XYZ file of C-alpha atoms in Angstrom:
706
model
C 13.757 49.664 -25.285
C 11.213 51.324 -27.644
C 8.805 54.136 -26.587
C 5.761 52.112 -26.079
C 7.490 49.602 -23.872
C 8.993 52.552 -21.593
C 5.327 54.172 -21.282
C 4.174 50.743 -20.479
C 6.742 50.242 -17.602
C 5.945 53.637 -16.419
C 2.199 53.301 -16.437
C 2.774 49.803 -14.733
C 4.791 51.135 -11.943
C 2.462 54.126 -11.286
C -0.539 51.553 -10.740
C 1.468 49.381 -8.697
C 2.895 52.086 -6.537
C -0.764 53.576 -5.857
C -1.591 49.739 -4.855
C 1.624 48.762 -2.758
C 0.969 51.926 -0.596
C -2.298 50.262 1.029
C -0.616 46.983 1.878
C -0.209 46.594 5.463
C 2.875 45.477 7.339
C 3.422 43.043 10.221
C 6.886 41.793 10.772
C 9.905 43.642 12.145
C 11.328 44.178 8.424
C 8.369 43.799 6.345
C 8.849 43.325 2.605
C 5.626 42.853 0.144
C 5.485 43.117 -3.706
C 2.663 43.494 -6.192
C 3.161 42.572 -9.624
C 1.677 43.350 -13.275
C 3.039 40.946 -15.947
C 6.865 41.371 -15.667
C 6.876 44.487 -13.774
C 7.229 44.110 -9.655
C 6.930 46.808 -7.087
C 8.661 45.977 -3.688
C 7.907 47.796 -0.674
C 10.229 47.556 2.467
C 8.956 48.738 5.741
C 11.343 48.852 8.867
C 9.742 48.248 12.063
C 12.504 47.467 14.289
C 15.099 49.769 15.774
C 18.180 49.123 13.400
C 18.442 51.497 10.407
C 18.556 49.728 6.937
C 21.292 51.134 4.624
C 21.415 48.622 2.066
C 18.782 46.270 0.260
C 19.948 43.413 -1.780
C 17.426 41.465 -4.234
C 17.997 38.400 -6.371
C 15.701 35.947 -8.315
C 16.121 32.088 -8.978
C 18.398 30.661 -11.837
C 15.355 30.581 -14.030
C 14.793 34.316 -13.876
C 16.794 37.396 -14.569
C 16.288 41.322 -14.141
C 15.983 43.413 -17.029
C 15.794 46.834 -15.397
C 14.996 48.443 -12.210
C 13.958 51.848 -10.605
C 14.375 53.622 -7.346
C 12.957 56.226 -5.059
C 14.993 59.484 -4.773
C 18.133 59.298 -2.757
C 18.623 55.661 -3.488
C 21.011 54.232 -5.969
C 20.845 50.665 -7.519
C 23.894 48.512 -9.074
C 23.283 45.009 -10.780
C 26.347 42.801 -9.956
C 27.776 40.352 -12.716
C 26.019 37.554 -10.394
C 22.671 39.289 -11.379
C 22.134 40.542 -7.660
C 20.622 44.257 -7.441
C 22.134 46.280 -4.459
C 20.256 49.380 -3.356
C 21.981 51.757 -1.353
C 21.450 55.161 0.388
C 23.191 57.646 2.400
C 19.754 58.244 4.301
C 18.807 54.973 6.006
C 15.249 53.825 6.467
C 14.554 54.066 10.248
C 12.033 52.765 12.315
C 8.434 53.281 10.657
C 9.723 54.391 7.314
C 9.374 52.771 4.177
C 10.794 52.573 0.607
C 9.765 51.331 -2.770
C 11.600 49.723 -5.738
C 10.488 48.773 -9.127
C 12.127 46.089 -11.014
C 11.308 44.232 -14.375
C 12.142 40.717 -14.951
C 12.318 38.463 -18.358
C 9.390 36.392 -17.067
C 6.371 36.913 -14.924
C 5.853 35.528 -11.349
C 9.314 35.858 -10.254
C 9.679 35.184 -6.474
C 12.358 37.594 -5.162
C 14.976 36.807 -2.650
C 15.865 39.926 -0.309
C 18.470 40.844 2.325
C 18.617 43.744 4.672
C 21.896 45.148 5.752
C 22.911 48.060 8.343
C 25.739 50.634 7.800
C 28.487 48.122 8.581
C 27.047 45.627 5.904
C 25.698 43.273 8.702
C 22.723 41.384 7.906
C 19.425 42.427 9.783
C 16.917 40.110 8.142
C 16.520 38.088 4.887
C 13.645 36.201 3.188
C 11.612 35.819 -0.075
C 8.498 37.581 -1.207
C 6.190 36.191 -3.735
C 4.325 39.235 -5.739
C 0.632 39.454 -5.781
C -0.617 39.440 -9.250
C -2.767 42.374 -10.541
C -4.743 42.943 -13.816
C -4.637 46.027 -15.956
C -7.813 48.151 -15.422
C -10.457 47.707 -17.863
C -11.614 50.570 -20.192
C -15.083 49.614 -19.701
C -16.284 50.913 -16.211
C -18.997 48.052 -16.206
C -16.227 45.398 -16.276
C -14.265 46.977 -13.402
C -16.981 45.435 -10.778
C -16.063 42.005 -12.152
C -13.512 39.643 -10.380
C -10.394 40.634 -12.243
C -7.969 38.486 -9.941
C -6.031 35.601 -11.970
C -7.252 32.171 -11.553
C -4.409 30.179 -12.338
C -0.678 31.496 -12.575
C 2.625 29.958 -12.773
C 2.646 29.640 -9.052
C -0.372 27.558 -8.729
C 0.153 23.947 -7.804
C -1.767 20.831 -6.888
C -1.029 17.345 -6.076
C -2.857 13.636 -6.028
C -2.787 11.492 -2.801
C -1.870 8.780 -3.351
C 0.853 9.463 -6.068
C -0.166 6.175 -7.708
C -3.807 5.861 -7.600
C -5.749 3.008 -9.151
C -8.759 2.556 -11.319
C -11.879 2.808 -9.549
C -10.181 4.314 -6.521
C -10.741 7.493 -4.502
C -8.168 10.254 -4.381
C -7.626 13.614 -2.630
C -6.709 16.484 -4.682
C -5.212 19.519 -2.759
C -3.755 22.691 -4.405
C -2.355 26.224 -3.446
C -2.054 29.669 -4.937
C -4.973 29.660 -7.290
C -7.669 32.407 -7.716
C -9.447 32.948 -4.386
C -13.151 31.964 -4.031
C -13.320 30.689 -7.432
C -14.923 27.614 -9.092
C -12.720 25.193 -10.765
C -13.500 21.803 -12.653
C -11.315 18.631 -12.393
C -10.500 16.564 -15.410
C -8.743 13.213 -16.170
C -7.763 13.758 -19.824
C -10.822 15.117 -21.631
C -13.346 13.484 -19.084
C -14.665 15.862 -16.426
C -15.219 13.947 -13.135
C -16.010 17.054 -10.470
C -15.934 20.675 -9.503
C -14.792 22.327 -6.410
C -14.355 25.950 -5.196
C -11.073 27.501 -3.766
C -11.226 29.384 -0.287
C -10.302 33.069 0.263
C -6.564 32.032 0.155
C -6.676 30.287 -3.306
C -6.380 26.922 -1.389
C -8.539 23.838 -2.021
C -8.717 20.256 -0.648
C -11.370 17.886 -2.237
C -12.156 14.150 -3.050
C -12.453 12.578 -6.260
C -13.264 9.250 -7.594
C -11.335 7.561 -10.579
C -13.973 5.971 -12.924
C -13.953 2.114 -13.197
C -13.930 2.558 -17.124
C -10.740 4.642 -16.859
C -7.745 2.904 -18.714
C -4.778 2.080 -16.585
C -2.050 4.192 -18.380
C -0.339 7.551 -17.865
C -2.894 10.361 -18.002
C -2.971 14.177 -17.329
C -5.000 15.389 -14.224
C -6.211 18.895 -15.095
C -7.574 21.790 -13.114
C -9.576 24.139 -15.258
C -10.973 27.400 -14.610
C -14.257 28.701 -16.335
C -12.189 30.576 -19.023
C -10.476 27.544 -19.937
C -6.969 28.209 -18.422
C -5.786 24.938 -16.789
C -3.002 23.505 -14.857
C -1.955 19.679 -15.601
C -0.173 17.102 -13.490
C 0.674 13.935 -15.336
C 0.506 10.567 -13.345
C 0.387 6.972 -14.051
C -3.152 5.319 -13.113
C -2.560 1.575 -12.109
C -4.913 -1.371 -12.572
C -7.634 -1.613 -9.810
C -6.716 -3.539 -6.616
C -7.404 -7.290 -7.308
C -10.058 -8.793 -5.446
C -8.874 -11.268 -2.639
C -10.032 -14.627 -3.327
C -12.246 -16.447 -1.025
C -9.754 -19.442 -1.028
C -6.568 -19.192 1.014
C -3.377 -18.020 -0.614
C -0.579 -20.654 -0.104
C 2.120 -19.848 2.307
C 5.463 -19.586 0.628
C 8.843 -18.195 1.679
C 11.713 -16.879 -0.801
C 15.074 -15.364 -0.181
C 16.921 -18.090 1.781
C 19.740 -19.988 -0.013
C 20.697 -23.466 1.023
C 24.100 -22.125 2.161
C 24.538 -18.683 3.414
C 27.822 -17.059 4.723
C 28.667 -14.646 7.561
C 28.099 -11.112 6.658
C 25.543 -11.778 4.003
C 22.715 -9.795 3.297
C 19.293 -11.368 2.954
C 15.889 -10.071 1.852
C 13.220 -12.619 2.940
C 9.751 -12.409 1.430
C 6.766 -14.616 0.313
C 3.190 -15.061 0.287
C 0.462 -16.010 2.989
C -3.048 -15.459 3.953
C -4.163 -11.738 3.419
C -4.443 -9.412 6.517
C -2.851 -12.052 8.841
C 0.562 -11.397 10.645
C 3.515 -13.454 9.541
C 6.186 -14.457 12.056
C 9.605 -16.079 11.396
C 11.491 -18.023 14.347
C 15.247 -19.035 13.604
C 16.567 -21.980 15.527
C 20.209 -22.476 15.791
C 22.207 -25.727 15.653
C 21.935 -26.446 19.244
C 18.177 -26.081 19.163
C 18.000 -22.803 20.906
C 15.839 -19.997 19.419
C 18.288 -17.129 18.192
C 15.967 -14.672 16.267
C 12.231 -13.751 15.625
C 10.951 -11.397 13.189
C 7.443 -10.553 12.315
C 5.426 -8.337 9.595
C 1.988 -8.072 8.293
C 0.741 -9.915 5.011
C -0.853 -7.275 2.514
C -4.155 -7.546 0.869
C -2.718 -9.114 -2.018
C -1.198 -11.797 -0.033
C 2.351 -10.580 -0.183
C 4.795 -10.222 2.710
C 8.416 -8.952 3.287
C 10.465 -8.894 6.214
C 12.988 -6.144 7.118
C 16.558 -7.202 5.622
C 18.780 -9.327 7.914
C 22.624 -9.577 8.173
C 24.163 -12.770 9.107
C 26.385 -11.673 11.895
C 30.095 -12.403 11.396
C 30.338 -14.315 14.614
C 27.514 -16.581 13.616
C 28.487 -20.106 14.465
C 28.778 -22.675 11.720
C 26.084 -25.336 11.080
C 22.687 -26.115 10.210
C 19.569 -23.722 10.979
C 15.966 -23.949 10.943
C 13.411 -21.303 10.186
C 9.748 -21.839 11.293
C 7.372 -19.392 9.189
C 3.645 -19.051 10.341
C 0.778 -17.016 9.170
C -1.483 -18.023 11.981
C -3.059 -20.812 10.173
C -0.214 -23.073 8.904
C 3.449 -23.491 9.406
C 6.391 -24.043 6.911
C 9.712 -25.024 7.836
C 12.952 -24.397 6.078
C 16.520 -24.963 6.639
C 20.069 -23.762 5.690
C 23.797 -24.097 6.633
C 25.926 -21.315 7.628
C 29.672 -22.232 5.914
C 32.782 -20.172 5.370
C 34.410 -20.039 1.865
C 34.896 -16.213 2.026
C 37.970 -14.455 3.124
C 36.477 -11.011 3.123
C 33.579 -10.969 5.854
C 32.481 -7.256 6.383
C 29.066 -5.916 7.612
C 27.798 -2.462 8.509
C 27.397 -1.992 12.298
C 23.586 -1.157 11.474
C 21.572 -1.644 8.267
C 20.118 1.850 8.374
C 21.724 5.030 9.375
C 20.203 8.580 9.285
C 21.597 11.701 7.493
C 24.367 13.358 9.904
C 25.554 10.138 11.407
C 28.864 8.121 10.387
C 28.354 5.040 8.351
C 30.531 2.289 10.115
C 31.570 -1.105 8.680
C 34.016 -3.458 10.218
C 34.798 -7.081 9.889
C 37.883 -9.290 8.761
C 39.861 -9.970 5.699
C 43.236 -11.777 4.852
C 45.770 -10.774 7.476
C 49.017 -8.850 6.576
C 47.544 -8.025 3.041
C 46.261 -4.693 1.634
C 42.512 -4.174 1.036
C 40.913 -1.892 -1.333
C 37.539 -0.208 -0.142
C 35.426 1.710 -2.713
C 32.254 3.265 -1.493
C 29.282 4.084 -4.117
C 26.165 6.345 -3.583
C 22.670 5.253 -4.636
C 23.317 6.273 -8.191
C 26.357 3.876 -8.493
C 29.082 6.610 -8.545
C 32.160 6.336 -6.638
C 32.375 8.761 -3.637
C 35.395 7.099 -1.898
C 38.072 4.940 -2.632
C 41.375 3.857 -0.867
C 43.701 1.100 -0.042
C 44.303 0.042 3.664
C 47.001 -2.088 5.203
C 45.524 -5.060 7.147
C 47.723 -6.299 10.141
C 48.164 -9.672 11.530
C 44.817 -9.677 13.230
C 42.963 -9.291 9.847
C 40.553 -6.732 11.334
C 38.944 -4.179 9.081
C 37.218 -0.918 10.001
C 35.944 1.861 7.668
C 33.965 4.703 8.382
C 32.271 7.273 6.154
C 30.694 10.690 7.759
C 27.534 12.019 6.405
C 25.630 15.303 6.664
C 21.958 16.242 6.652
C 22.072 16.924 3.024
C 23.991 13.635 1.949
C 21.784 11.645 -0.652
C 19.546 8.901 1.073
C 19.371 5.531 -0.416
C 21.447 2.193 -0.631
C 25.172 2.734 -0.411
C 27.642 0.007 -1.640
C 30.993 -0.822 -0.060
C 33.004 -2.869 -2.531
C 35.891 -4.727 -0.861
C 38.721 -6.035 -2.950
C 41.551 -8.190 -1.600
C 43.870 -10.113 -4.246
C 41.245 -11.993 -6.449
C 38.423 -11.613 -3.843
C 35.655 -9.210 -3.994
C 32.630 -8.701 -1.622
C 29.615 -6.229 -2.079
C 28.358 -4.897 1.305
C 25.043 -2.893 1.363
C 23.792 -0.298 3.821
C 20.966 2.220 3.851
C 21.144 5.881 4.473
C 17.689 7.333 5.700
C 15.920 4.062 4.634
C 16.641 0.278 4.836
C 18.913 -0.834 2.199
C 17.684 -2.915 -1.165
C 19.748 -5.427 -3.096
C 20.847 -3.756 -6.409
C 21.757 -5.609 -9.517
C 25.042 -6.907 -9.756
C 26.971 -9.144 -12.266
C 30.498 -10.986 -11.886
C 32.399 -13.482 -14.560
C 34.132 -16.450 -13.357
C 37.250 -14.940 -15.011
C 38.200 -11.762 -17.095
C 39.675 -13.590 -20.296
C 38.618 -16.439 -22.199
C 39.458 -18.337 -25.570
C 36.670 -18.441 -28.233
C 36.238 -21.858 -27.558
C 35.400 -21.609 -23.813
C 31.901 -20.926 -22.195
C 31.867 -17.840 -19.838
C 29.921 -18.458 -16.609
C 27.965 -15.273 -15.277
C 26.908 -14.841 -11.794
C 23.930 -12.450 -11.233
C 22.905 -11.364 -7.931
C 19.407 -9.248 -7.085
C 16.182 -9.526 -5.502
C 14.549 -12.877 -4.994
C 12.833 -14.385 -8.171
C 13.420 -11.260 -10.191
C 13.622 -11.268 -13.915
C 17.026 -9.610 -15.011
C 17.723 -8.642 -18.504
C 21.431 -9.349 -19.930
C 22.764 -7.697 -23.033
C 26.206 -8.187 -24.529
C 28.054 -5.268 -26.339
C 30.917 -5.967 -28.695
C 34.190 -4.276 -29.101
C 32.459 -1.943 -31.557
C 29.958 -0.761 -29.226
C 27.090 -2.727 -30.839
C 24.872 -5.105 -29.430
C 25.608 -8.791 -30.122
C 22.526 -11.006 -30.296
C 19.165 -10.275 -28.376
C 18.547 -9.447 -24.772
C 18.435 -12.467 -22.448
C 15.800 -12.698 -19.736
C 17.301 -14.563 -16.606
C 14.861 -15.538 -13.619
C 16.803 -15.427 -10.302
C 16.403 -18.141 -7.748
C 14.412 -17.678 -4.524
C 17.751 -16.739 -2.854
C 18.328 -13.711 -5.435
C 20.964 -15.396 -7.203
C 21.217 -16.705 -10.752
C 23.790 -17.877 -13.307
C 24.074 -17.924 -16.943
C 26.458 -19.980 -19.428
C 27.615 -17.707 -22.559
C 28.896 -19.683 -25.401
C 31.847 -17.735 -26.733
C 31.814 -19.623 -29.988
C 31.865 -17.012 -32.950
C 33.041 -14.253 -30.681
C 35.867 -12.344 -32.427
C 38.816 -11.203 -30.568
C 38.293 -7.965 -28.475
C 37.135 -6.430 -25.360
C 33.316 -6.921 -24.558
C 30.751 -5.528 -21.963
C 28.024 -7.197 -20.202
C 25.040 -5.159 -19.052
C 22.584 -6.703 -16.598
C 19.352 -4.432 -16.141
C 16.078 -4.424 -13.929
C 14.087 -1.255 -14.330
C 16.453 1.883 -14.116
C 19.131 -0.190 -12.101
C 21.927 -1.678 -14.083
C 25.361 -3.195 -13.700
C 28.036 -3.466 -16.151
C 31.304 -5.951 -16.362
C 33.954 -5.950 -19.001
C 35.503 -9.416 -20.283
C 37.963 -10.329 -22.955
C 37.826 -12.979 -25.875
C 40.643 -14.305 -27.720
C 43.373 -11.999 -26.478
C 46.930 -12.734 -27.065
C 49.785 -12.882 -24.444
C 53.343 -11.311 -25.225
C 52.787 -10.366 -28.890
C 54.733 -6.994 -28.934
C 56.484 -4.251 -27.082
C 55.029 -2.609 -24.079
C 55.136 1.258 -23.301
C 53.188 2.827 -20.350
C 53.196 6.017 -18.540
C 51.409 7.903 -15.820
C 49.569 11.261 -16.492
C 51.754 12.897 -13.845
C 55.212 12.041 -11.959
C 54.408 13.222 -8.546
C 51.426 11.851 -6.166
C 50.109 12.106 -2.653
C 48.810 9.573 -0.459
C 45.270 8.871 -1.602
C 45.715 9.999 -5.260
C 44.228 7.775 -7.915
C 46.368 6.834 -10.851
C 45.710 6.833 -14.475
C 47.963 4.765 -16.601
C 47.933 5.085 -20.195
C 50.233 3.208 -22.655
C 50.463 1.213 -26.006
C 51.057 -2.285 -27.249
C 49.928 -4.594 -29.871
C 45.988 -4.746 -30.456
C 43.957 -6.871 -28.276
C 46.708 -8.130 -25.621
C 46.460 -9.259 -21.949
C 48.525 -7.524 -19.549
C 49.317 -7.855 -15.774
C 49.897 -4.554 -14.161
C 51.548 -4.549 -10.794
C 52.162 -1.654 -8.248
C 54.998 -1.764 -5.898
C 55.904 0.391 -2.944
C 59.635 1.806 -2.172
C 60.476 -1.399 -0.344
C 59.366 -3.519 -3.443
C 56.186 -4.660 -1.606
C 53.250 -5.793 -4.015
C 50.484 -3.509 -3.379
C 47.946 -4.153 -6.209
C 48.072 -6.560 -9.229
C 45.323 -6.211 -11.824
C 44.791 -8.106 -15.182
C 44.188 -5.452 -17.978
C 43.713 -5.324 -21.831
C 44.681 -3.293 -24.685
C 42.034 -2.428 -27.099
C 41.604 -2.861 -30.889
C 44.253 -0.506 -31.659
C 46.631 -1.442 -28.981
C 45.861 1.487 -26.536
C 46.316 0.733 -22.866
C 44.093 2.642 -20.195
C 43.860 1.637 -16.637
C 42.379 4.010 -13.949
C 41.779 1.418 -10.982
C 45.054 2.128 -9.204
C 45.344 4.413 -6.374
C 48.082 5.416 -3.963
C 47.060 4.203 -0.210
C 46.244 6.732 2.275
C 48.939 5.654 4.563
C 51.564 5.096 1.825
C 55.334 5.530 2.347
C 57.124 8.270 0.723
C 59.646 7.609 -1.881
C 59.922 6.021 -5.368
C 57.010 3.742 -6.395
C 56.889 1.439 -9.473
C 54.202 0.285 -11.819
C 55.280 -2.841 -13.761
C 53.211 -3.942 -16.978
C 53.926 -7.243 -18.381
C 52.494 -9.564 -21.124
C 54.566 -12.651 -21.923
C 58.251 -11.902 -22.056
C 57.470 -8.239 -22.790
C 57.441 -5.685 -19.985
C 57.595 -2.125 -19.043
C 58.184 -0.110 -15.864
C 57.083 3.451 -14.949
C 58.409 5.172 -11.654
C 56.543 7.841 -9.744
C 57.421 9.862 -6.591
C 55.023 9.801 -3.541
C 55.385 12.772 -1.262
C 53.897 13.446 2.193
C 51.640 16.577 2.325
C 51.552 16.804 6.173
C 54.281 19.428 6.206
C 52.597 21.625 3.330
C 49.342 22.459 5.660
C 46.015 22.072 4.364
C 44.834 22.406 0.740
C 41.442 23.250 -0.097
C 39.506 22.846 -3.391
C 35.804 23.483 -4.271
C 34.235 22.123 -7.522
C 30.873 21.737 -8.958
C 28.951 18.685 -8.016
C 26.051 16.816 -9.234
C 22.466 18.085 -9.269
C 19.736 16.289 -7.707
C 16.364 16.508 -6.253
C 18.071 18.122 -3.345
C 19.463 20.951 -5.538
C 22.718 21.998 -6.825
C 25.772 20.870 -5.148
C 29.645 21.432 -4.528
C 32.502 18.985 -3.814
C 34.629 20.335 -0.951
C 37.981 18.479 -0.856
C 40.545 19.009 1.738
C 44.092 17.477 1.903
C 46.564 17.640 4.638
C 44.038 17.746 7.564
C 44.950 16.435 11.151
C 42.179 14.319 12.449
C 38.746 16.056 13.013
C 38.304 19.354 11.322
C 35.497 21.885 11.192
C 34.201 23.681 8.050
C 32.487 26.967 8.025
C 31.038 28.854 4.760
C 30.493 32.430 4.881
C 29.313 35.209 2.475
C 30.771 38.416 1.453
C 29.374 40.118 4.545
C 30.665 37.412 6.885
C 27.584 35.837 7.581
C 27.596 31.927 7.749
C 24.973 30.232 5.406
C 24.915 27.223 7.295
C 22.952 26.619 10.500
C 26.109 25.128 12.329
C 29.819 24.443 11.170
C 30.469 20.946 9.638
C 32.701 18.476 11.622
C 34.214 15.817 9.608
C 36.928 13.143 10.417
C 39.692 13.183 7.856
C 41.139 10.135 6.547
C 44.657 8.683 7.499
C 46.072 10.556 4.658
C 44.331 13.797 6.071
C 41.743 13.816 3.129
C 37.964 14.878 3.280
C 35.848 14.568 0.129
C 32.342 16.097 1.098
C 29.468 16.608 -1.024
C 27.740 20.005 0.022
C 24.162 20.729 -1.323
C 23.621 24.494 -1.647
C 20.752 25.799 0.353
C 17.712 27.027 -1.751
C 17.615 30.884 -2.398
C 21.254 31.433 -1.601
C 22.260 34.540 -2.911
C 24.564 34.405 -5.898
C 28.207 35.728 -5.381
C 31.517 35.147 -3.936
C 31.963 32.811 -0.654
C 34.756 31.807 1.681
C 35.276 28.336 3.033
C 37.245 28.166 6.175
C 38.736 24.773 7.425
C 40.232 24.451 10.741
C 41.883 21.474 12.393
C 43.594 21.122 15.801
C 46.959 22.888 14.355
C 46.077 24.934 11.095
C 43.365 27.052 9.512
C 43.241 27.240 5.643
C 40.575 29.133 3.606
C 39.734 29.706 -0.053
C 36.933 31.569 -2.011
C 34.393 30.043 -4.792
C 31.482 31.283 -6.553
C 27.865 30.282 -6.561
C 26.091 31.464 -9.840
């Protein structure tokens, strides 16, 4: 640090200390701060009976401390995690106060704090936002002017609604602007109004978007008299269409001619704007079995809450009578059965913290694989379950308050049958885009039949990716039928041998399926291996190997009794590599020697693996980094060897829990738990301990939060 910067920091702290001394205290442990550029003075006042011996401070991940100063009798230490720990042999008693000076790499750093007693037990914790000051002017005449900052990094505003229309009125509200100051409001370069903040720097005002404004993404700008500004980029939509004087035709979409038990339906249509819409369902015996109602919006569109066809719904012909108050429409459909997997959620919508439950039926005495995907399409659970002679299937997935909300997809696979089941967490589910082929491998003289599902009457884009990773041909647009289904015939003439990908998309949602063209059978020696030799129940298996290029293989997994557990058709790539990652040891697997068999024509190879039971080894805990989302950063907590329900506590280095209450989670049959945990905002960086307890054992491990 050069001399001028040292003098600047000393001058800043001297000024801040003189100002901080007049800030009043109201709470039991009262922490206030004032800032001048990167320099901040923090004052702690103790107004409760316990003595304060240690004071810890830390900033968010976007900031860092450059230096600090303490009062006489206090020492400070900066940890590798960026936490500054101030300690003293002379505690802060009731009615006493102490000041600390810090310098950060950027201005306006909110500072988290924690006060501890002599035994390092937490007394209080919180976060303080510094009040910004300006340097004193050398001209005395200017000292009487308002020197408070009008717009800072903490200033923010928002627009209601978030998607305004041309010509509509909007509400603008903001906080942490300069107190009692006048600001101008712009859309792009056009000023549309002015307003004044209150004594706390807050404002709320109404503005009108001009009719001549172009529908596009624009910058909404709050600007002070010095030209400083704060921007918010939003899209302005076209103005609300005028409701035509004539009536809008009553229509209904989303109901196919044939439906199956367990299917998920999204029913929508058009009608007379502003009127209620009702749907009455009449069964094969002429009795009313269900009614639904909603409102038609001012554009003439309506949509019912999603429906599930119950698994015990009688087969036969059904009639639906739809009415908008002025006319009626009648539709009909049949409930038939050609599905072997019929699984539904017990409720279409679950709340965070509840256990999502599915049940239904499948082929008896045959294993079924269940895979659960989160709203981002990422696999968060997968396991193979044995089905007894009853064919009954039940699956539960526990959630927490921090589990991401949205549509979850359960994929059930049994032999060559596959079904997709949708459920909502925190909201009703919606049907995502999905694609399936009539088979996985074709000759170049054949035509592939592609089935696509999504929302009723949507236009879906289809793109084919060749073995070299390049687009083959142009994107094809496919309009789905009113029942949300569609199909496309793909002529494979001219396709070279290899493995292709088909990608269907609608907006940000997409689905990918792999298919092969012109591959050979039994054209060379096969060699396969697994990445390890020992597995535990519930473990996934990565199978690697080599054979001739572009070869079709059938891979089968057998348990120690030579019972066939899973069969899958796979392919080698253009240089003969084999990579298959869809196999998994069932959670209730038998211990012993398992076999994986790969065959193509007369050529085959086997690899044996050992499956060991972990119940006698106790619980094993691991904590790894999870995904980042709008909820914040996350950790993935994995527990193996748990017995039934377990409790999970997370505590800091002082033994203080950082959760409001312990998590209580049911383990799978194999004793496994896979839990995403979102780190609470402003959690102090450092080492934490996770403690897992079941009815018989307790285990713990440590992990770092940066």
